[in-house]
Amino acid sequence: MAPNGNRIVVYKGPGQVAVETVDYPKLEVPQDVASSKGMTRKADHAVILRNVSTNICGSDQHMVRGRTTAPVGQTLGHEITGEVIEKGSDVQFLEVGDICSVPFNIACGRCRNCREGATGVCLNVNPARAGSAYGYVDMGGWLGGQAEYVMVPFADFNLLKFPDRDQALEKIRDLTMLSDIFPTGYHGCYTAGVTTGSTVYIAGAGPVGLAAAHSAQLLGAAVVIVGDLNKERLQQARSFGCETVDVSENTPLDEQIRGVLGVNEVDCAVDAVGFEASAHGGGGEAPATVLNSVMTVTRAGGRLGIPGLYVTGDPGAPDEDAKEGTLKVRLGLGWAKSHAFVTGQCPVLKYNRGLMMSILHDKAQIAKAVNATVISLDDAPRGYQEFDKGAAKKYVIDPNGMIPAA
């Protein structure tokens, strides 16, 4: 018998979240999606998961800080790992009891973009724009996953089933990162061309930046340099073998890189900061700072991966242009250096199976790299507060008491 309700994390206004009880999910797509895209409301292709783990993401923090157009009442959470407890009649290849990773991208598996592997910009799951996600502003109205239960549509296509339940629970602190930050960090490095012997600059030592740094190591980088102004997060980067630079210092970034490498440029770079960037040297907010700095320190002919979030609506931006995502980017510099840029949501399905195998066979220790820290659903508001203050942790919510003790 289905539970009476579903406890879920909800945005209550700038700086505030709460755990509230909503209706238990149904095998239905949001009304706006169904009516605008011509699909049936009834979702025989969907499953309902009992969430094993669900993480707090830096992208969630942008909403909670009031830096997006998210309305009060927006449910939160797009990093989801769960156990199938109910499935629609058209779900063919998953069974009740399977534990699966949920890509944060919601994808139909049928449109042109999905067929070409661009699941981050599915054309059929969001009436507002290409691309969708659980519990996120302007992403189609799908219920968030920082909850006890969540509905996942097009389940045969979207879900990555773990091969062994006991092994999955044993390694859940690592496997929970497959829903977003591990593939996202890897995507940033892969699209930047990180390979054997590369020198790499990662801007940002938050969870995505740390995941990118670990991904660069997996890809064979010779030197991984991580930049941030948070000393605790820089120490976390050093804990697994990265070099670091402190961008709060007045010494120019390229000179700090020279101090590490002997030259003032790297082969490739990753922007894991996004639009809430702070000016180098400890100044105020400067949304284009990271984009311009990674062009400055990347060699001519190099590539830039940009998984850091940039938005089209930022009510808290420092100037009117930035409020609509228009930034003062030195495109002429990037053009002169023949740089290649890759932006946008990571297509998680492109990477998550390979990264799962790396975890299961002990080639990747992503939980250690990002300092995975388990909290209860009731502790989610505290987790948001500590994360917002710069804690060098990746908060993993255990909504149903299923994560084994460390």
XYZ file of N, CA and C in Angstrom, residues 170-375:
618
model
N 26.849 -0.781 -0.203
C 28.183 -0.659 0.383
C 28.924 0.550 -0.184
N 28.723 0.825 -1.466
C 29.446 1.907 -2.137
C 28.549 3.109 -2.435
N 27.466 3.242 -1.675
C 26.469 4.248 -2.018
C 27.017 5.671 -1.921
N 27.968 5.943 -1.031
C 28.517 7.296 -0.918
C 29.229 7.723 -2.200
N 29.798 6.758 -2.899
C 30.393 7.048 -4.207
C 29.339 7.039 -5.302
N 28.504 6.014 -5.317
C 27.538 5.855 -6.402
C 26.518 6.987 -6.442
N 26.228 7.599 -5.298
C 25.257 8.693 -5.288
C 25.735 9.881 -6.123
N 27.040 9.980 -6.356
C 27.582 11.094 -7.133
C 27.369 10.923 -8.637
N 26.886 9.746 -9.065
C 26.665 9.499 -10.495
C 25.470 10.265 -11.053
N 24.586 10.740 -10.188
C 23.392 11.427 -10.677
C 23.710 12.795 -11.267
N 24.860 13.377 -10.848
C 25.176 14.719 -11.345
C 26.669 15.020 -11.281
N 27.226 15.247 -10.077
C 28.505 15.961 -10.028
C 29.679 15.168 -10.602
N 29.664 13.851 -10.486
C 30.779 13.096 -11.065
C 30.728 13.157 -12.590
N 29.609 12.816 -13.232
C 29.548 13.007 -14.683
C 29.739 14.463 -15.108
N 29.221 15.410 -14.332
C 29.358 16.823 -14.703
C 30.827 17.250 -14.656
N 31.531 16.880 -13.595
C 32.954 17.199 -13.520
C 33.741 16.508 -14.618
N 33.393 15.242 -14.881
C 34.066 14.487 -15.938
C 33.792 15.124 -17.303
N 32.552 15.528 -17.528
C 32.161 16.184 -18.785
C 32.969 17.456 -18.996
N 33.151 18.236 -17.929
C 33.958 19.444 -18.048
C 35.368 19.138 -18.507
N 35.957 18.081 -17.938
C 37.327 17.708 -18.312
C 37.392 17.069 -19.691
N 36.444 16.193 -19.976
C 36.432 15.488 -21.266
C 36.277 16.477 -22.413
N 35.365 17.431 -22.254
C 35.138 18.394 -23.324
C 36.274 19.409 -23.410
N 37.035 19.572 -22.327
C 38.215 20.441 -22.362
C 39.427 19.731 -22.957
N 39.285 18.442 -23.263
C 40.370 17.707 -23.898
C 41.423 17.170 -22.950
N 41.067 17.020 -21.668
C 42.033 16.458 -20.712
C 42.401 15.040 -21.131
N 43.699 14.748 -21.155
C 44.165 13.420 -21.548
C 45.496 13.141 -20.867
N 46.116 12.042 -21.240
C 47.387 11.653 -20.642
C 48.411 12.781 -20.744
N 48.960 13.185 -19.600
C 50.001 14.199 -19.581
C 49.531 15.634 -19.593
N 48.233 15.882 -19.596
C 47.717 17.256 -19.640
C 48.032 18.012 -18.356
N 48.211 19.329 -18.505
C 48.167 20.226 -17.363
C 46.815 20.930 -17.396
N 46.145 20.948 -16.245
C 44.738 21.356 -16.194
C 44.533 22.363 -15.073
N 43.784 23.411 -15.357
C 43.347 24.338 -14.314
C 41.854 24.162 -14.104
N 41.465 23.886 -12.847
C 40.059 23.769 -12.467
C 39.708 24.993 -11.642
N 38.809 25.834 -12.132
C 38.346 26.999 -11.383
C 37.195 26.578 -10.484
N 37.411 26.642 -9.171
C 36.371 26.303 -8.210
C 36.655 24.993 -7.501
N 36.643 25.033 -6.170
C 36.886 23.835 -5.364
C 35.649 23.428 -4.583
N 34.472 23.791 -5.109
C 33.248 23.212 -4.583
C 33.132 21.773 -5.054
N 32.031 21.100 -4.754
C 31.904 19.684 -5.122
C 32.096 19.403 -6.613
N 31.560 20.242 -7.506
C 31.744 19.989 -8.934
C 33.210 20.183 -9.325
N 33.843 21.223 -8.787
C 35.256 21.427 -9.077
C 36.116 20.278 -8.582
N 35.830 19.784 -7.378
C 36.581 18.648 -6.851
C 36.312 17.394 -7.677
N 35.066 17.215 -8.118
C 34.755 16.079 -8.988
C 35.477 16.206 -10.321
N 35.583 17.423 -10.833
C 36.337 17.639 -12.068
C 37.809 17.331 -11.859
N 38.358 17.746 -10.724
C 39.765 17.489 -10.441
C 40.045 15.991 -10.374
N 39.175 15.244 -9.697
C 39.353 13.792 -9.629
C 39.186 13.168 -11.014
N 38.253 13.706 -11.795
C 38.055 13.211 -13.159
C 39.287 13.449 -14.013
N 39.922 14.608 -13.847
C 41.142 14.897 -14.597
C 42.233 13.889 -14.261
N 42.311 13.508 -12.990
C 43.268 12.476 -12.603
C 42.946 11.149 -13.286
N 41.660 10.782 -13.319
C 41.258 9.535 -13.981
C 41.608 9.553 -15.466
N 41.516 10.744 -16.084
C 41.795 10.878 -17.509
C 43.294 10.934 -17.810
N 44.129 10.969 -16.775
C 45.567 10.869 -16.983
C 46.331 12.168 -16.931
N 45.708 13.236 -16.397
C 46.401 14.520 -16.329
C 47.700 14.404 -15.548
N 48.714 15.128 -16.005
C 49.998 15.149 -15.299
C 49.937 16.036 -14.067
N 49.285 17.198 -14.197
C 49.147 18.134 -13.085
C 47.729 18.706 -13.114
N 47.079 18.678 -11.951
C 45.750 19.276 -11.799
C 45.877 20.405 -10.785
N 45.598 21.627 -11.231
C 45.675 22.811 -10.371
C 44.247 23.292 -10.108
N 43.884 23.432 -8.843
C 42.543 23.867 -8.461
C 42.639 25.254 -7.842
N 41.802 26.177 -8.305
C 41.791 27.539 -7.780
C 40.509 27.855 -7.046
N 40.625 28.521 -5.912
C 39.462 28.941 -5.124
C 39.934 29.998 -4.144
N 38.983 30.635 -3.436
C 39.350 31.573 -2.380
C 38.985 31.038 -1.002
N 38.460 29.808 -0.953
C 38.090 29.148 0.300
C 39.222 28.201 0.695
N 39.910 28.524 1.764
C 41.102 27.757 2.139
C 40.771 26.331 2.553
N 39.614 26.113 3.172
C 39.214 24.761 3.566
C 38.972 23.893 2.325
N 38.359 24.480 1.325
C 38.113 23.718 0.095
C 39.415 23.458 -0.669
N 40.348 24.402 -0.628
C 41.645 24.163 -1.256
C 42.397 23.035 -0.550
N 42.284 22.974 0.769
C 42.899 21.869 1.497
C 42.273 20.542 1.089
N 40.963 20.532 0.858
C 40.301 19.313 0.405
C 40.851 18.885 -0.955
N 41.110 19.832 -1.837
C 41.698 19.505 -3.144
C 43.101 18.920 -2.976
N 43.881 19.474 -2.079
C 45.232 18.944 -1.852
C 45.202 17.546 -1.246
N 44.114 17.211 -0.546
C 44.039 15.926 0.153
C 44.087 14.735 -0.793
N 43.756 14.930 -2.077
C 43.841 13.807 -3.021
C 44.793 14.108 -4.184
N 45.787 14.979 -3.912
C 46.901 15.104 -4.842
C 46.868 16.248 -5.806
N 45.972 17.205 -5.624
C 45.929 18.359 -6.522
C 46.876 19.446 -6.037
N 47.381 20.237 -6.970
C 48.021 21.500 -6.650
C 46.917 22.554 -6.498
N 47.202 23.634 -5.772
C 46.165 24.647 -5.573
C 46.735 26.053 -5.732
N 45.853 26.992 -6.087
C 46.166 28.415 -6.090
C 45.027 29.142 -5.386
N 45.368 30.170 -4.635
C 44.392 30.941 -3.862
C 44.087 32.221 -4.629
N 42.888 32.294 -5.213
C 42.556 33.446 -6.057
C 42.141 34.663 -5.241
N 42.114 34.523 -3.897
C 41.882 35.710 -3.079
C 43.149 36.547 -2.948
N 44.291 35.977 -3.331
C 45.550 36.713 -3.272
C 45.652 37.695 -4.443
N 46.473 38.721 -4.242
C 46.639 39.732 -5.288
C 47.555 39.288 -6.422
N 48.343 38.225 -6.188
C 49.217 37.716 -7.240
C 48.372 37.235 -8.415
N 48.635 37.700 -9.636
C 47.826 37.271 -10.786
C 47.809 35.753 -10.937
N 46.694 35.249 -11.450
C 46.524 33.806 -11.582
C 47.616 33.184 -12.440
N 47.958 33.829 -13.546
C 48.961 33.223 -14.418
C 50.321 33.123 -13.727
N 50.630 34.067 -12.844
C 51.894 33.995 -12.118
C 51.855 32.893 -11.063
N 50.710 32.681 -10.440
C 50.583 31.564 -9.495
C 50.742 30.228 -10.225
N 50.191 30.144 -11.422
C 50.339 28.917 -12.205
C 51.807 28.720 -12.603
N 52.502 29.813 -12.923
C 53.930 29.705 -13.227
C 54.688 29.128 -12.028
N 54.264 29.501 -10.833
C 54.912 28.984 -9.643
C 54.760 27.487 -9.478
N 53.693 26.919 -10.060
C 53.464 25.472 -9.992
C 54.148 24.746 -11.149
N 53.985 25.292 -12.363
C 54.404 24.576 -13.579
C 55.718 25.064 -14.177
N 56.125 26.267 -13.826
C 57.298 26.859 -14.489
C 56.939 27.649 -15.723
N 55.705 27.513 -16.176
C 55.160 28.325 -17.272
C 53.821 28.877 -16.799
N 53.333 29.936 -17.444
C 52.148 30.621 -16.922
C 50.856 30.236 -17.634
N 50.832 29.060 -18.250
C 49.603 28.613 -18.899
C 49.457 27.107 -18.779
N 48.212 26.653 -18.987
C 47.887 25.230 -18.914
C 47.368 24.767 -20.277
N 47.298 23.444 -20.432
C 46.791 22.894 -21.695
C 45.293 23.105 -21.845
N 44.565 23.052 -20.732
C 43.101 23.132 -20.798
C 42.575 23.550 -19.429
N 41.318 23.987 -19.403
C 40.759 24.511 -18.159
C 39.276 24.193 -18.071
N 38.785 24.190 -16.820
C 37.380 23.904 -16.537
C 36.836 24.987 -15.610
N 35.700 25.567 -15.988
C 34.996 26.535 -15.142
C 33.935 25.780 -14.352
N 34.210 25.555 -13.066
C 33.252 24.882 -12.184
C 32.683 25.864 -11.165
N 32.660 27.149 -11.524
C 32.141 28.180 -10.625
C 30.785 28.673 -11.101
N 30.735 29.226 -12.320
C 29.480 29.756 -12.827
C 29.297 31.229 -12.501
N 28.043 31.667 -12.537
C 27.742 33.093 -12.599
C 27.895 33.839 -11.279
N 27.973 33.146 -10.149
C 28.162 33.839 -8.873
C 29.648 33.930 -8.523
N 30.466 34.229 -9.504
C 31.920 34.286 -9.309
C 32.318 35.566 -8.578
N 33.394 35.459 -7.791
C 33.971 36.612 -7.107
C 35.218 37.075 -7.855
N 35.450 38.378 -7.835
C 36.622 38.931 -8.507
C 37.901 38.408 -7.867
N 38.908 38.148 -8.678
C 40.196 37.713 -8.157
C 40.797 38.813 -7.283
N 41.529 38.391 -6.257
C 42.114 39.345 -5.333
C 41.180 39.733 -4.201
N 40.032 39.023 -4.108
C 39.126 39.261 -2.992
C 38.141 40.384 -3.206
N 37.912 40.795 -4.451
C 36.943 41.840 -4.741
C 35.516 41.327 -4.662
N 34.573 42.170 -5.096
C 33.172 41.786 -5.063
C 32.819 40.841 -6.193
N 31.518 40.645 -6.378
C 31.053 39.707 -7.392
C 31.330 40.239 -8.792
N 31.793 39.340 -9.664
C 32.117 39.692 -11.045
C 31.802 38.480 -11.910
N 30.606 38.415 -12.498
C 30.116 37.174 -13.112
C 30.980 36.597 -14.220
N 31.746 37.454 -14.932
C 32.542 36.946 -16.049
C 33.992 36.651 -15.658
N 34.330 36.824 -14.393
C 35.725 36.685 -13.958
C 36.320 35.344 -14.336
N 35.623 34.274 -14.038
C 36.196 32.949 -14.271
C 36.332 32.680 -15.769
N 35.314 33.028 -16.540
C 35.398 32.819 -17.984
C 36.610 33.538 -18.567
N 36.839 34.764 -18.129
C 37.970 35.519 -18.652
C 39.305 34.977 -18.145
N 39.338 34.534 -16.900
C 40.605 34.032 -16.366
C 40.994 32.709 -16.997
N 40.026 31.834 -17.275
C 40.409 30.559 -17.884
C 40.885 30.753 -19.320
N 40.355 31.761 -20.022
C 40.902 32.074 -21.345
C 42.326 32.613 -21.222
N 42.564 33.415 -20.205
C 43.883 34.010 -20.023
C 44.955 32.952 -19.803
N 44.636 31.907 -19.013
C 45.678 30.948 -18.620
C 45.708 29.687 -19.481
N 44.799 29.546 -20.432
C 44.794 28.364 -21.300
C 45.579 28.670 -22.576
N 46.398 27.752 -22.978
C 47.279 27.938 -24.129
C 46.480 28.190 -25.404
N 47.112 28.811 -26.364
C 46.497 28.971 -27.686
C 46.211 27.593 -28.272
N 45.016 27.427 -28.795
C 44.603 26.135 -29.338
C 44.011 25.212 -28.304
N 43.912 25.680 -27.051
C 43.358 24.839 -25.985
C 41.843 24.851 -25.964
N 41.295 24.053 -25.044
C 39.845 23.912 -24.939
C 39.393 24.251 -23.522
N 38.161 24.719 -23.417
C 37.586 25.107 -22.134
C 36.275 24.357 -21.920
N 36.182 23.621 -20.818
C 34.927 22.992 -20.418
C 34.229 23.891 -19.409
N 32.948 24.159 -19.610
C 32.233 25.126 -18.772
C 30.960 24.480 -18.206
N 31.117 23.567 -17.227
C 29.930 23.004 -16.575
C 29.350 23.919 -15.506
N 30.094 24.959 -15.085
C 29.557 25.916 -14.126
C 28.286 26.558 -14.666
N 27.331 26.813 -13.780
C 25.995 27.252 -14.187
C 25.954 28.737 -14.536
N 25.398 29.052 -15.688
C 25.074 30.425 -16.080
C 23.583 30.469 -16.406
N 22.910 31.546 -15.992
C 21.446 31.604 -16.082
C 20.999 32.778 -16.936
N 19.748 32.717 -17.366
C 19.168 33.804 -18.160
C 18.360 34.768 -17.299
N 18.184 34.433 -16.017
C 17.458 35.315 -15.112
C 18.076 35.285 -13.726
N 18.702 36.414 -13.313
C 19.376 36.503 -12.016
C 18.978 37.813 -11.348
N 17.937 37.791 -10.511
C 17.474 39.043 -9.899
C 18.485 39.679 -8.958
N 19.483 38.922 -8.478
C 20.469 39.474 -7.564
C 21.769 39.873 -8.220
N 21.795 39.952 -9.545
C 23.032 40.242 -10.277
C 23.541 41.650 -9.965
N 24.866 41.881 -10.129
C 25.444 43.180 -9.799
C 25.133 44.291 -10.796
N 24.631 43.964 -11.988
C 24.274 45.013 -12.950
C 23.119 44.525 -13.816
N 22.525 45.442 -14.562
C 21.317 45.120 -15.329
C 21.586 44.091 -16.417
N 22.730 44.177 -17.090
C 23.036 43.187 -18.117
C 23.119 41.791 -17.525
N 23.814 41.661 -16.390
C 23.999 40.344 -15.784
C 22.676 39.745 -15.319
N 21.678 40.579 -15.051
C 20.383 40.060 -14.616
C 19.734 39.197 -15.694
N 20.133 39.367 -16.952
C 19.602 38.526 -18.020
C 20.678 37.610 -18.611
N 21.807 37.510 -17.885
C 22.861 36.609 -18.335
C 23.776 37.192 -19.394
N 23.750 38.514 -19.596
C 24.663 39.173 -20.525
C 25.902 39.601 -19.755
N 27.038 38.971 -20.048
C 28.252 39.177 -19.269
C 29.348 39.799 -20.124
N 30.317 40.440 -19.465
C 31.414 41.101 -20.162
C 32.551 40.101 -20.378
N 32.322 39.198 -21.312
C 33.276 38.135 -21.618
C 34.221 38.618 -22.713
N 35.522 38.366 -22.523
C 36.527 38.794 -23.511
C 36.588 37.788 -24.663
N 35.529 37.771 -25.455
C 35.467 36.809 -26.549
C 36.607 37.021 -27.542
N 37.048 38.259 -27.688
C 38.171 38.528 -28.589
C 39.428 37.788 -28.173
N 39.643 37.676 -26.863
C 40.801 36.928 -26.374
C 40.671 35.454 -26.729
N 39.489 34.889 -26.489
C 39.277 33.486 -26.830
C 39.394 33.236 -28.323
N 38.903 34.181 -29.121
C 39.011 34.034 -30.576
C 40.470 34.089 -31.003
N 41.211 35.061 -30.450
C 42.611 35.218 -30.832
C 43.441 33.984 -30.484
N 43.041 33.274 -29.421
C 43.781 32.090 -28.994
C 43.192 30.801 -29.570
N 42.214 30.928 -30.470
C 41.575 29.754 -31.099
C 41.060 28.755 -30.060
N 40.437 29.292 -29.028
C 39.887 28.420 -27.997
C 38.577 27.779 -28.447
N 38.330 26.585 -27.954
C 37.034 25.925 -28.126
C 36.327 25.915 -26.780
N 35.028 26.206 -26.777
C 34.232 26.275 -25.554
C 33.116 25.227 -25.625
N 32.870 24.537 -24.527
C 31.702 23.659 -24.436
C 30.953 24.025 -23.161
N 29.678 24.355 -23.313
C 28.860 24.802 -22.184
C 27.643 23.890 -22.035
N 26.849 24.179 -21.003
C 25.543 23.538 -20.860
C 25.518 22.363 -19.910
N 24.286 21.853 -19.715
C 24.085 20.685 -18.859
C 24.900 19.500 -19.362
N 25.489 18.780 -18.443
C 26.141 17.519 -18.798
C 25.102 16.489 -19.215
N 25.294 15.798 -20.351
C 24.421 14.666 -20.701
C 24.859 13.434 -19.903
N 24.279 13.265 -18.725
C 24.764 12.286 -17.743
C 24.838 10.874 -18.315
N 23.859 10.514 -19.140
C 23.831 9.143 -19.674
C 25.056 8.821 -20.530
N 25.734 9.827 -21.018
C 26.926 9.592 -21.830
C 28.071 9.022 -21.003
N 28.060 9.303 -19.704
C 29.213 8.980 -18.868
C 28.920 8.064 -17.681
N 27.657 7.971 -17.232
C 27.440 7.406 -15.896
C 27.761 5.919 -15.797
N 27.559 5.153 -16.861
C 27.872 3.720 -16.764
C 29.377 3.489 -16.606
N 30.182 4.172 -17.387
C 31.620 4.011 -17.266
C 32.138 4.447 -15.912
N 31.597 5.562 -15.410
C 32.020 6.025 -14.091
C 31.534 5.073 -12.999
N 30.356 4.477 -13.179
C 29.897 3.448 -12.236
C 30.887 2.299 -12.177
N 31.337 1.837 -13.328
C 32.290 0.725 -13.350
C 33.601 1.109 -12.675
N 34.014 2.356 -12.839
C 35.230 2.821 -12.174
C 35.076 2.803 -10.658
N 33.874 3.119 -10.175
C 33.600 3.056 -8.736
C 33.550 1.613 -8.257
N 32.790 0.782 -8.952
C 32.591 -0.596 -8.503
C 33.893 -1.378 -8.484
N 34.830 -1.017 -9.343
C 36.112 -1.732 -9.405
C 37.258 -0.915 -8.806
N 36.878 0.040 -7.933
C 37.832 0.743 -7.072
C 38.860 1.567 -7.835
N 38.515 2.053 -9.009
C 39.393 2.953 -9.743
C 39.093 4.416 -9.426
N 37.923 4.676 -8.883
C 37.524 6.045 -8.550
C 37.095 6.099 -7.091
N 37.526 7.130 -6.395
C 37.133 7.365 -5.003
C 36.526 8.764 -4.896
N 35.396 8.929 -5.569
C 34.801 10.246 -5.672
C 34.250 10.727 -4.326
N 33.738 9.841 -3.480
C 33.213 10.261 -2.176
C 34.314 10.875 -1.323
N 35.490 10.285 -1.370
C 36.632 10.830 -0.638
C 37.037 12.187 -1.203
N 37.048 12.299 -2.522
C 37.481 13.543 -3.154
C 36.591 14.718 -2.773
N 35.284 14.487 -2.707
C 34.348 15.593 -2.430
C 33.920 15.642 -0.962
N 34.486 14.762 -0.138
C 34.182 14.714 1.297
C 32.686 14.498 1.532
N 32.169 13.395 1.023
C 30.749 13.057 1.178
C 30.385 12.964 2.661
N 29.315 13.667 3.045
C 28.893 13.756 4.443
C 27.398 13.473 4.513
N 27.024 12.396 5.201
C 25.624 11.947 5.233
C 24.862 12.681 6.334
N 23.666 13.189 5.974
C 22.769 13.829 6.934
C 21.352 13.281 6.717
